[in-house]
């Protein structure tokens, strides 16, 4: 499925053209950061936990076959089933077959980025299932025919008024104006679906190899309903979600909610080990874990990029990114947006399609600083830039500029020769106000040029008069 | 080669023994009164915490249900709850036993009453196990969840909890930290999404 | 104590007064300042844009120009971050050179970290009776962990009134080529930064990096704002 090149310059400019979108998103982001700061600050060992989590993930990613096999053994011992799939298409087929085998074809889903990645809903619908997204934000987007804009807060780009009108239109209810009433409308509508559904599909936050346990973290309760009521529970995960030991959750569940939503703990964390046991009244009769590759083994095999698979999908990097804040929506051309999206989308879709994304960053480093598993996102962005240039992806203008720059700077003698000429041109431009050609025009579109200097520092050196001690 | 073999073969080829597994970290110490901390943190996430004794909590619980005009409550089959079952019956509140905790029935009932196997002070979290006598939906479908927790089951942190957790694990182990909530509409927090809207925790002090 | 000044290409060519101020402050504190005249540029502009082999040439030149210095001081967090953090990445395939560059990185300092952490001075004898807001340049902040040093230096300047800047740790939007390639994003981030600056009522905005200040000054100028952008060194040199 070849994709068109993601033109982030164009997409970002289009996003910026909607100032109300930016201001409402900025409000949300500022609020996230305000919640995050104290709950992270109160954990004295936060930096040590990040380092620990990073090392656990790197170790696991470097021994992934071993841990996946252990996970499989444990799940089977607990009465569950494990399916391995190489790509999204195969995952869709396997899951559709499982769903289709039930008489009741209503499928309830709780939030799963991985399922968005493979466009699972479309596959299930084509197989004759009714698929209902049950996370409130995802449900609203489904009603609107829209796609999620943020890993954690998928409908962050929708205003309350837009939501009220949407629910009124689709569910035939009055237009309410408060969030509580709107939530209750959605809850009642979805309750009926939960009670009727034959199949529940979730993602996986963590899969513990030691015990064959999958972990689902949420606030709303819809994942618990999805894994308690339907007779079949299908959990879909990428190969990278496994962690070695149950006790490692002590660290990961300390990091995840604080980084993701500024909570000490999410409302619900479900540790699920196989289907229901004999005599239980609820819980699934069948538990299926679908383990998916879909490009991950290639990233795992890349020693530099491997750490990007440590991502626990908390969304914190999105929340601190000034670029994401201004382009939230679908500017990244991928289900994965923000800094992590700018790293993995080129890896999944290729540099020719997504090679612009790693450049769409001022490298402020806020993402790398917040990442709870210490993925060095700024460094990975830089590595990808080098790969894009090596593959011939730089424009002729850039090549000319950079090579010219480096050639001039390679010898101070050359710099002494070239600099006065450039200064002359600079003075001419400053005096006459000639509009500059591209790319310099992109500077002056938003700000003034710096004024030319009278002479350079090196021309003035040595200056004995300066700094005489009093 | 099937997908499983393909994936495992690729992964076996790129093992890196230099990336070692760190030893488990000892949990951070939390100074002070754990019960007081639990009360503070649970309250902060919207759990209504009632400190009571083994003698007084039953009457208080009955009164909470009556206040809300609740006529039927689903109860776990747990020895801790037997005095409550008796008291509810004599108050004319129907007690629904686990055998009847079907999703349809629970969806109609206004209260689900459970115990908690443990609690975490630092985060205000309740730990609920699950088996044939203690279904998972009891604390999920009814709009009010009432949990009974002996105070000596409170541990300091998540790390401490994992030290005392028994394996093999039940089919579902649920960590509950407050009522259900959402912030998906303009990031406005709303209590009561798909799960319970209210959680009451009785902390038994003796 | 003797240091080699790494003036940086931007300061050398566009903001020489910042270089002069840096020398002035160091000399005032009894430091002997050398200027290895063969120096040019750390190569960050090429590195950040993905031109790593080209950037490596300039990294090698930097090592040649500064390797025999006991300490290198630069009025720029981003250039020092380039040397300390990224030269080892750039030269990772050349192990002998990589060791030298790591050692050189450990003795290359941004000005405020040199003054506070090496010379252990906060009061440098400066007098600047104006309102000043401090913007925390990203590379210094997150790359070098230069957090409190500039603030402590500013607090010791006689007559200076420090105005806290809302969103102090938010990026100004320069980012080198980003400012031109993604000009609209850069401009929007600049708007936010200038809005924050103007909300403080300050007379002067300062930072440890001329790159940020050039960008911010360009925006202030476009808005005909009376706020002046000055490098930290210039404030510390004022008497």
PDB file of N, CA and C in Angstrom, chain A residues 9 16 26 322 326 359-362 364-365 369 379 382-383 385-386 389 398 402-403 405-406 409-410 412 416 419 426 439 442-448 453 455-458 460-461 463 466 470, chain C residues 5 12-14 16 19-20 24 27 33 35 37-41 48-52 54 57 61 92 138 142 170-171 175 178-186 188-189 192 215 218 221-222 239:
ATOM      1  N   UNK A   9       5.425  20.395   5.678  1.00  0.00           N
ATOM      2  CA  UNK A   9       5.419  21.859   5.566  1.00  0.00           C
ATOM      3  C   UNK A   9       4.001  22.314   5.242  1.00  0.00           C
ATOM      4  N   UNK A  16      -1.850  25.477  11.103  1.00  0.00           N
ATOM      5  CA  UNK A  16      -1.656  26.791  11.715  1.00  0.00           C
ATOM      6  C   UNK A  16      -2.686  27.790  11.249  1.00  0.00           C
ATOM      7  N   UNK A  26      -3.601  24.161  22.833  1.00  0.00           N
ATOM      8  CA  UNK A  26      -2.579  24.676  23.746  1.00  0.00           C
ATOM      9  C   UNK A  26      -3.092  24.673  25.185  1.00  0.00           C
ATOM     10  N   UNK A 322       6.270  21.530  21.070  1.00  0.00           N
ATOM     11  CA  UNK A 322       5.683  22.745  20.515  1.00  0.00           C
ATOM     12  C   UNK A 322       5.198  22.558  19.078  1.00  0.00           C
ATOM     13  N   UNK A 326       0.916  22.638  17.716  1.00  0.00           N
ATOM     14  CA  UNK A 326       0.410  23.495  16.638  1.00  0.00           C
ATOM     15  C   UNK A 326      -0.128  22.719  15.456  1.00  0.00           C
ATOM     16  N   UNK A 359      12.731  16.277  10.239  1.00  0.00           N
ATOM     17  CA  UNK A 359      13.248  17.644  10.147  1.00  0.00           C
ATOM     18  C   UNK A 359      12.294  18.653  10.763  1.00  0.00           C
ATOM     19  N   UNK A 360      11.049  18.229  11.008  1.00  0.00           N
ATOM     20  CA  UNK A 360      10.034  19.153  11.503  1.00  0.00           C
ATOM     21  C   UNK A 360      10.155  19.316  13.005  1.00  0.00           C
ATOM     22  N   UNK A 361      11.322  19.740  13.438  1.00  0.00           N
ATOM     23  CA  UNK A 361      11.567  19.858  14.875  1.00  0.00           C
ATOM     24  C   UNK A 361      12.661  20.876  15.097  1.00  0.00           C
ATOM     25  N   UNK A 362      12.511  21.698  16.141  1.00  0.00           N
ATOM     26  CA  UNK A 362      13.572  22.645  16.465  1.00  0.00           C
ATOM     27  C   UNK A 362      14.601  21.993  17.377  1.00  0.00           C
ATOM     28  N   UNK A 364      14.300  20.993  20.423  1.00  0.00           N
ATOM     29  CA  UNK A 364      14.325  21.615  21.746  1.00  0.00           C
ATOM     30  C   UNK A 364      14.644  20.599  22.841  1.00  0.00           C
ATOM     31  N   UNK A 365      14.371  19.317  22.579  1.00  0.00           N
ATOM     32  CA  UNK A 365      14.732  18.276  23.537  1.00  0.00           C
ATOM     33  C   UNK A 365      13.703  18.005  24.614  1.00  0.00           C
ATOM     34  N   UNK A 369      13.508  14.655  27.260  1.00  0.00           N
ATOM     35  CA  UNK A 369      13.581  14.922  28.690  1.00  0.00           C
ATOM     36  C   UNK A 369      12.423  14.272  29.432  1.00  0.00           C
ATOM     37  N   UNK A 379      17.976  12.552  19.568  1.00  0.00           N
ATOM     38  CA  UNK A 379      19.087  11.879  18.908  1.00  0.00           C
ATOM     39  C   UNK A 379      18.589  11.009  17.746  1.00  0.00           C
ATOM     40  N   UNK A 382      17.824  13.137  14.803  1.00  0.00           N
ATOM     41  CA  UNK A 382      19.056  13.517  14.103  1.00  0.00           C
ATOM     42  C   UNK A 382      19.585  12.362  13.257  1.00  0.00           C
ATOM     43  N   UNK A 383      19.552  11.154  13.806  1.00  0.00           N
ATOM     44  CA  UNK A 383      20.035   9.994  13.050  1.00  0.00           C
ATOM     45  C   UNK A 383      19.223   9.816  11.768  1.00  0.00           C
ATOM     46  N   UNK A 385      17.662  12.154  10.144  1.00  0.00           N
ATOM     47  CA  UNK A 385      18.029  13.216   9.212  1.00  0.00           C
ATOM     48  C   UNK A 385      19.271  12.817   8.411  1.00  0.00           C
ATOM     49  N   UNK A 386      20.249  12.250   9.124  1.00  0.00           N
ATOM     50  CA  UNK A 386      21.480  11.838   8.432  1.00  0.00           C
ATOM     51  C   UNK A 386      21.164  10.757   7.399  1.00  0.00           C
ATOM     52  N   UNK A 389      19.552  12.383   4.285  1.00  0.00           N
ATOM     53  CA  UNK A 389      20.538  13.070   3.443  1.00  0.00           C
ATOM     54  C   UNK A 389      21.402  12.057   2.707  1.00  0.00           C
ATOM     55  N   UNK A 398      19.706  23.096  -0.190  1.00  0.00           N
ATOM     56  CA  UNK A 398      20.337  22.753   1.086  1.00  0.00           C
ATOM     57  C   UNK A 398      21.741  22.244   0.880  1.00  0.00           C
ATOM     58  N   UNK A 402      24.875  24.005   2.622  1.00  0.00           N
ATOM     59  CA  UNK A 402      25.660  23.328   3.650  1.00  0.00           C
ATOM     60  C   UNK A 402      27.086  23.066   3.171  1.00  0.00           C
ATOM     61  N   UNK A 403      27.196  22.578   1.948  1.00  0.00           N
ATOM     62  CA  UNK A 403      28.555  22.274   1.450  1.00  0.00           C
ATOM     63  C   UNK A 403      29.380  23.552   1.316  1.00  0.00           C
ATOM     64  N   UNK A 405      28.947  26.239   3.076  1.00  0.00           N
ATOM     65  CA  UNK A 405      29.258  26.652   4.454  1.00  0.00           C
ATOM     66  C   UNK A 405      30.476  25.901   4.964  1.00  0.00           C
ATOM     67  N   UNK A 406      30.415  24.592   4.849  1.00  0.00           N
ATOM     68  CA  UNK A 406      31.490  23.759   5.404  1.00  0.00           C
ATOM     69  C   UNK A 406      32.814  24.045   4.680  1.00  0.00           C
ATOM     70  N   UNK A 409      34.179  27.226   6.048  1.00  0.00           N
ATOM     71  CA  UNK A 409      34.614  27.125   7.447  1.00  0.00           C
ATOM     72  C   UNK A 409      35.775  26.149   7.635  1.00  0.00           C
ATOM     73  N   UNK A 410      36.083  25.395   6.583  1.00  0.00           N
ATOM     74  CA  UNK A 410      37.150  24.397   6.732  1.00  0.00           C
ATOM     75  C   UNK A 410      38.520  25.044   6.921  1.00  0.00           C
ATOM     76  N   UNK A 412      40.256  28.877   8.159  1.00  0.00           N
ATOM     77  CA  UNK A 412      39.986  30.242   8.620  1.00  0.00           C
ATOM     78  C   UNK A 412      40.385  31.266   7.557  1.00  0.00           C
ATOM     79  N   UNK A 416      38.064  34.370   6.260  1.00  0.00           N
ATOM     80  CA  UNK A 416      38.501  35.767   6.213  1.00  0.00           C
ATOM     81  C   UNK A 416      38.286  36.403   4.847  1.00  0.00           C
ATOM     82  N   UNK A 419      33.965  36.299   4.299  1.00  0.00           N
ATOM     83  CA  UNK A 419      33.123  37.035   5.244  1.00  0.00           C
ATOM     84  C   UNK A 419      32.873  38.503   4.878  1.00  0.00           C
ATOM     85  N   UNK A 426      25.090  41.842   2.913  1.00  0.00           N
ATOM     86  CA  UNK A 426      24.163  42.013   4.035  1.00  0.00           C
ATOM     87  C   UNK A 426      23.841  43.491   4.229  1.00  0.00           C
ATOM     88  N   UNK A 439      15.803  30.652   0.069  1.00  0.00           N
ATOM     89  CA  UNK A 439      15.016  30.440   1.281  1.00  0.00           C
ATOM     90  C   UNK A 439      15.063  31.582   2.289  1.00  0.00           C
ATOM     91  N   UNK A 442      11.959  33.110   3.620  1.00  0.00           N
ATOM     92  CA  UNK A 442      11.169  32.423   4.642  1.00  0.00           C
ATOM     93  C   UNK A 442      11.512  32.986   6.026  1.00  0.00           C
ATOM     94  N   UNK A 443      12.717  33.499   6.158  1.00  0.00           N
ATOM     95  CA  UNK A 443      13.067  34.155   7.419  1.00  0.00           C
ATOM     96  C   UNK A 443      12.290  35.463   7.526  1.00  0.00           C
ATOM     97  N   UNK A 444      12.423  36.308   6.511  1.00  0.00           N
ATOM     98  CA  UNK A 444      11.848  37.656   6.598  1.00  0.00           C
ATOM     99  C   UNK A 444      10.327  37.652   6.545  1.00  0.00           C
ATOM    100  N   UNK A 445       9.743  36.542   6.204  1.00  0.00           N
ATOM    101  CA  UNK A 445       8.287  36.453   6.240  1.00  0.00           C
ATOM    102  C   UNK A 445       7.782  36.674   7.675  1.00  0.00           C
ATOM    103  N   UNK A 446       8.556  36.264   8.660  1.00  0.00           N
ATOM    104  CA  UNK A 446       8.084  36.311  10.039  1.00  0.00           C
ATOM    105  C   UNK A 446       8.930  37.187  10.960  1.00  0.00           C
ATOM    106  N   UNK A 447      10.129  37.563  10.529  1.00  0.00           N
ATOM    107  CA  UNK A 447      10.947  38.393  11.423  1.00  0.00           C
ATOM    108  C   UNK A 447      11.950  39.216  10.623  1.00  0.00           C
ATOM    109  N   UNK A 448      12.510  40.219  11.271  1.00  0.00           N
ATOM    110  CA  UNK A 448      13.530  41.052  10.627  1.00  0.00           C
ATOM    111  C   UNK A 448      14.848  40.293  10.576  1.00  0.00           C
ATOM    112  N   UNK A 453      27.034  43.580  11.168  1.00  0.00           N
ATOM    113  CA  UNK A 453      28.023  44.078  12.135  1.00  0.00           C
ATOM    114  C   UNK A 453      29.002  44.985  11.422  1.00  0.00           C
ATOM    115  N   UNK A 455      32.215  45.087  12.020  1.00  0.00           N
ATOM    116  CA  UNK A 455      33.365  44.248  11.693  1.00  0.00           C
ATOM    117  C   UNK A 455      33.224  42.975  12.520  1.00  0.00           C
ATOM    118  N   UNK A 456      34.016  41.958  12.190  1.00  0.00           N
ATOM    119  CA  UNK A 456      33.872  40.697  12.924  1.00  0.00           C
ATOM    120  C   UNK A 456      34.718  40.722  14.188  1.00  0.00           C
ATOM    121  N   UNK A 457      34.457  39.764  15.067  1.00  0.00           N
ATOM    122  CA  UNK A 457      35.242  39.651  16.293  1.00  0.00           C
ATOM    123  C   UNK A 457      36.700  39.404  15.955  1.00  0.00           C
ATOM    124  N   UNK A 458      36.942  38.475  14.997  1.00  0.00           N
ATOM    125  CA  UNK A 458      38.331  38.131  14.715  1.00  0.00           C
ATOM    126  C   UNK A 458      39.100  39.293  14.096  1.00  0.00           C
ATOM    127  N   UNK A 460      38.649  42.313  15.058  1.00  0.00           N
ATOM    128  CA  UNK A 460      38.929  43.238  16.161  1.00  0.00           C
ATOM    129  C   UNK A 460      40.011  42.716  17.105  1.00  0.00           C
ATOM    130  N   UNK A 461      40.179  41.423  17.153  1.00  0.00           N
ATOM    131  CA  UNK A 461      41.155  40.807  18.065  1.00  0.00           C
ATOM    132  C   UNK A 461      42.577  41.146  17.611  1.00  0.00           C
ATOM    133  N   UNK A 463      42.199  42.980  21.429  1.00  0.00           N
ATOM    134  CA  UNK A 463      41.790  44.305  21.862  1.00  0.00           C
ATOM    135  C   UNK A 463      42.179  44.458  23.326  1.00  0.00           C
ATOM    136  N   UNK A 466      40.011  46.282  26.183  1.00  0.00           N
ATOM    137  CA  UNK A 466      38.824  45.706  26.827  1.00  0.00           C
ATOM    138  C   UNK A 466      39.189  44.971  28.104  1.00  0.00           C
ATOM    139  N   UNK A 470      39.851  46.982  37.158  1.00  0.00           N
ATOM    140  CA  UNK A 470      39.825  48.271  37.897  1.00  0.00           C
ATOM    141  C   UNK A 470      40.416  48.094  39.283  1.00  0.00           C
TER     142      UNK A 470
ATOM    143  N   UNK C   5      39.205  30.982  24.031  1.00  0.00           N
ATOM    144  CA  UNK C   5      37.865  31.427  23.703  1.00  0.00           C
ATOM    145  C   UNK C   5      37.427  30.772  22.397  1.00  0.00           C
ATOM    146  N   UNK C  12      31.084  35.678  16.114  1.00  0.00           N
ATOM    147  CA  UNK C  12      32.213  36.250  15.373  1.00  0.00           C
ATOM    148  C   UNK C  12      31.721  37.194  14.278  1.00  0.00           C
ATOM    149  N   UNK C  13      30.777  36.730  13.484  1.00  0.00           N
ATOM    150  CA  UNK C  13      30.386  37.485  12.299  1.00  0.00           C
ATOM    151  C   UNK C  13      29.254  38.475  12.532  1.00  0.00           C
ATOM    152  N   UNK C  14      28.292  38.107  13.354  1.00  0.00           N
ATOM    153  CA  UNK C  14      27.108  38.957  13.486  1.00  0.00           C
ATOM    154  C   UNK C  14      27.003  39.694  14.823  1.00  0.00           C
ATOM    155  N   UNK C  16      29.691  40.476  17.288  1.00  0.00           N
ATOM    156  CA  UNK C  16      31.045  40.526  17.870  1.00  0.00           C
ATOM    157  C   UNK C  16      31.076  41.154  19.261  1.00  0.00           C
ATOM    158  N   UNK C  19      31.205  38.648  21.895  1.00  0.00           N
ATOM    159  CA  UNK C  19      32.554  38.110  22.091  1.00  0.00           C
ATOM    160  C   UNK C  19      33.402  39.040  22.938  1.00  0.00           C
ATOM    161  N   UNK C  20      33.309  40.326  22.634  1.00  0.00           N
ATOM    162  CA  UNK C  20      34.072  41.317  23.404  1.00  0.00           C
ATOM    163  C   UNK C  20      33.636  41.296  24.858  1.00  0.00           C
ATOM    164  N   UNK C  24      35.829  40.462  28.171  1.00  0.00           N
ATOM    165  CA  UNK C  24      35.855  41.462  29.233  1.00  0.00           C
ATOM    166  C   UNK C  24      35.530  40.846  30.587  1.00  0.00           C
ATOM    167  N   UNK C  27      38.368  38.423  31.713  1.00  0.00           N
ATOM    168  CA  UNK C  27      39.586  39.133  32.139  1.00  0.00           C
ATOM    169  C   UNK C  27      39.374  39.801  33.487  1.00  0.00           C
ATOM    170  N   UNK C  33      42.771  35.070  28.593  1.00  0.00           N
ATOM    171  CA  UNK C  33      41.971  34.591  27.460  1.00  0.00           C
ATOM    172  C   UNK C  33      42.796  34.541  26.189  1.00  0.00           C
ATOM    173  N   UNK C  35      42.875  33.418  22.043  1.00  0.00           N
ATOM    174  CA  UNK C  35      41.938  33.254  20.922  1.00  0.00           C
ATOM    175  C   UNK C  35      42.646  32.502  19.803  1.00  0.00           C
ATOM    176  N   UNK C  37      43.365  31.545  16.508  1.00  0.00           N
ATOM    177  CA  UNK C  37      42.784  32.259  15.380  1.00  0.00           C
ATOM    178  C   UNK C  37      42.355  31.379  14.227  1.00  0.00           C
ATOM    179  N   UNK C  38      42.755  30.111  14.255  1.00  0.00           N
ATOM    180  CA  UNK C  38      42.323  29.226  13.179  1.00  0.00           C
ATOM    181  C   UNK C  38      40.876  28.774  13.312  1.00  0.00           C
ATOM    182  N   UNK C  39      40.234  29.098  14.437  1.00  0.00           N
ATOM    183  CA  UNK C  39      38.880  28.565  14.681  1.00  0.00           C
ATOM    184  C   UNK C  39      37.869  29.155  13.711  1.00  0.00           C
ATOM    185  N   UNK C  40      36.815  28.384  13.455  1.00  0.00           N
ATOM    186  CA  UNK C  40      35.757  28.878  12.583  1.00  0.00           C
ATOM    187  C   UNK C  40      34.384  28.523  13.141  1.00  0.00           C
ATOM    188  N   UNK C  41      33.980  27.254  12.982  1.00  0.00           N
ATOM    189  CA  UNK C  41      32.592  26.884  13.294  1.00  0.00           C
ATOM    190  C   UNK C  41      32.546  25.445  13.790  1.00  0.00           C
ATOM    191  N   UNK C  48      23.006  19.206  12.296  1.00  0.00           N
ATOM    192  CA  UNK C  48      21.572  19.212  12.545  1.00  0.00           C
ATOM    193  C   UNK C  48      20.763  18.984  11.293  1.00  0.00           C
ATOM    194  N   UNK C  49      21.351  19.347  10.156  1.00  0.00           N
ATOM    195  CA  UNK C  49      20.610  19.181   8.915  1.00  0.00           C
ATOM    196  C   UNK C  49      20.850  17.819   8.276  1.00  0.00           C
ATOM    197  N   UNK C  50      21.629  16.964   8.950  1.00  0.00           N
ATOM    198  CA  UNK C  50      21.823  15.603   8.451  1.00  0.00           C
ATOM    199  C   UNK C  50      23.056  15.411   7.598  1.00  0.00           C
ATOM    200  N   UNK C  51      23.876  16.442   7.478  1.00  0.00           N
ATOM    201  CA  UNK C  51      25.087  16.331   6.656  1.00  0.00           C
ATOM    202  C   UNK C  51      26.258  15.943   7.559  1.00  0.00           C
ATOM    203  N   UNK C  52      26.263  14.677   7.960  1.00  0.00           N
ATOM    204  CA  UNK C  52      27.223  14.257   8.980  1.00  0.00           C
ATOM    205  C   UNK C  52      28.672  14.161   8.502  1.00  0.00           C
ATOM    206  N   UNK C  54      30.105  15.950   6.302  1.00  0.00           N
ATOM    207  CA  UNK C  54      30.555  17.331   6.202  1.00  0.00           C
ATOM    208  C   UNK C  54      30.804  17.919   7.592  1.00  0.00           C
ATOM    209  N   UNK C  57      34.100  16.934   9.220  1.00  0.00           N
ATOM    210  CA  UNK C  57      35.301  17.701   8.822  1.00  0.00           C
ATOM    211  C   UNK C  57      35.516  18.866   9.786  1.00  0.00           C
ATOM    212  N   UNK C  61      38.466  19.651  12.619  1.00  0.00           N
ATOM    213  CA  UNK C  61      39.171  20.929  12.653  1.00  0.00           C
ATOM    214  C   UNK C  61      39.105  21.546  14.054  1.00  0.00           C
ATOM    215  N   UNK C  92      31.959   8.510  16.079  1.00  0.00           N
ATOM    216  CA  UNK C  92      31.932   7.220  16.772  1.00  0.00           C
ATOM    217  C   UNK C  92      32.672   6.114  16.039  1.00  0.00           C
ATOM    218  N   UNK C 138      17.294  26.081  24.795  1.00  0.00           N
ATOM    219  CA  UNK C 138      17.066  24.635  24.913  1.00  0.00           C
ATOM    220  C   UNK C 138      18.330  23.795  25.051  1.00  0.00           C
ATOM    221  N   UNK C 142      18.750  21.565  28.291  1.00  0.00           N
ATOM    222  CA  UNK C 142      18.538  20.119  28.275  1.00  0.00           C
ATOM    223  C   UNK C 142      19.775  19.344  27.871  1.00  0.00           C
ATOM    224  N   UNK C 170      10.106  26.946  27.287  1.00  0.00           N
ATOM    225  CA  UNK C 170       9.569  26.627  25.963  1.00  0.00           C
ATOM    226  C   UNK C 170      10.480  27.160  24.879  1.00  0.00           C
ATOM    227  N   UNK C 171      10.641  26.376  23.840  1.00  0.00           N
ATOM    228  CA  UNK C 171      11.547  26.714  22.756  1.00  0.00           C
ATOM    229  C   UNK C 171      11.102  27.981  22.034  1.00  0.00           C
ATOM    230  N   UNK C 175      15.873  26.763  16.121  1.00  0.00           N
ATOM    231  CA  UNK C 175      16.182  25.428  15.623  1.00  0.00           C
ATOM    232  C   UNK C 175      16.979  25.395  14.342  1.00  0.00           C
ATOM    233  N   UNK C 178      15.397  24.780  10.755  1.00  0.00           N
ATOM    234  CA  UNK C 178      13.964  24.676  11.060  1.00  0.00           C
ATOM    235  C   UNK C 178      13.296  26.038  10.886  1.00  0.00           C
ATOM    236  N   UNK C 179      14.009  27.101  11.250  1.00  0.00           N
ATOM    237  CA  UNK C 179      13.430  28.445  11.199  1.00  0.00           C
ATOM    238  C   UNK C 179      13.066  28.854   9.780  1.00  0.00           C
ATOM    239  N   UNK C 180      13.703  28.225   8.823  1.00  0.00           N
ATOM    240  CA  UNK C 180      13.461  28.560   7.424  1.00  0.00           C
ATOM    241  C   UNK C 180      12.621  27.481   6.735  1.00  0.00           C
ATOM    242  N   UNK C 181      12.953  26.228   7.027  1.00  0.00           N
ATOM    243  CA  UNK C 181      12.216  25.121   6.398  1.00  0.00           C
ATOM    244  C   UNK C 181      10.771  25.056   6.862  1.00  0.00           C
ATOM    245  N   UNK C 182      10.577  25.291   8.144  1.00  0.00           N
ATOM    246  CA  UNK C 182       9.233  25.230   8.720  1.00  0.00           C
ATOM    247  C   UNK C 182       8.927  26.601   9.311  1.00  0.00           C
ATOM    248  N   UNK C 183       9.047  27.589   8.428  1.00  0.00           N
ATOM    249  CA  UNK C 183       8.994  28.983   8.872  1.00  0.00           C
ATOM    250  C   UNK C 183       7.707  29.324   9.611  1.00  0.00           C
ATOM    251  N   UNK C 184       6.589  28.781   9.149  1.00  0.00           N
ATOM    252  CA  UNK C 184       5.316  29.127   9.792  1.00  0.00           C
ATOM    253  C   UNK C 184       5.288  28.602  11.230  1.00  0.00           C
ATOM    254  N   UNK C 185       5.763  27.388  11.436  1.00  0.00           N
ATOM    255  CA  UNK C 185       5.828  26.830  12.796  1.00  0.00           C
ATOM    256  C   UNK C 185       6.772  27.661  13.652  1.00  0.00           C
ATOM    257  N   UNK C 186       7.932  27.959  13.072  1.00  0.00           N
ATOM    258  CA  UNK C 186       8.929  28.757  13.778  1.00  0.00           C
ATOM    259  C   UNK C 186       8.354  30.109  14.162  1.00  0.00           C
ATOM    260  N   UNK C 188       5.224  30.872  14.578  1.00  0.00           N
ATOM    261  CA  UNK C 188       4.195  30.712  15.602  1.00  0.00           C
ATOM    262  C   UNK C 188       4.815  30.527  16.984  1.00  0.00           C
ATOM    263  N   UNK C 189       5.905  29.767  17.048  1.00  0.00           N
ATOM    264  CA  UNK C 189       6.583  29.587  18.331  1.00  0.00           C
ATOM    265  C   UNK C 189       7.202  30.906  18.792  1.00  0.00           C
ATOM    266  N   UNK C 192       4.560  33.063  20.399  1.00  0.00           N
ATOM    267  CA  UNK C 192       4.275  32.667  21.783  1.00  0.00           C
ATOM    268  C   UNK C 192       5.360  33.188  22.711  1.00  0.00           C
ATOM    269  N   UNK C 215      16.858  35.346  16.713  1.00  0.00           N
ATOM    270  CA  UNK C 215      15.500  34.990  16.308  1.00  0.00           C
ATOM    271  C   UNK C 215      14.487  35.852  17.065  1.00  0.00           C
ATOM    272  N   UNK C 218      14.654  39.458  16.004  1.00  0.00           N
ATOM    273  CA  UNK C 218      14.024  39.643  14.707  1.00  0.00           C
ATOM    274  C   UNK C 218      12.523  39.812  14.844  1.00  0.00           C
ATOM    275  N   UNK C 221      11.764  43.207  16.658  1.00  0.00           N
ATOM    276  CA  UNK C 221      11.967  44.295  15.713  1.00  0.00           C
ATOM    277  C   UNK C 221      10.793  44.394  14.736  1.00  0.00           C
ATOM    278  N   UNK C 222      10.335  43.258  14.271  1.00  0.00           N
ATOM    279  CA  UNK C 222       9.203  43.241  13.332  1.00  0.00           C
ATOM    280  C   UNK C 222       7.974  43.870  13.980  1.00  0.00           C
ATOM    281  N   UNK C 239      29.081  47.767  33.397  1.00  0.00           N
ATOM    282  CA  UNK C 239      29.512  48.272  34.706  1.00  0.00           C
ATOM    283  C   UNK C 239      29.067  49.706  34.923  1.00  0.00           C
TER     284      UNK C 239
END
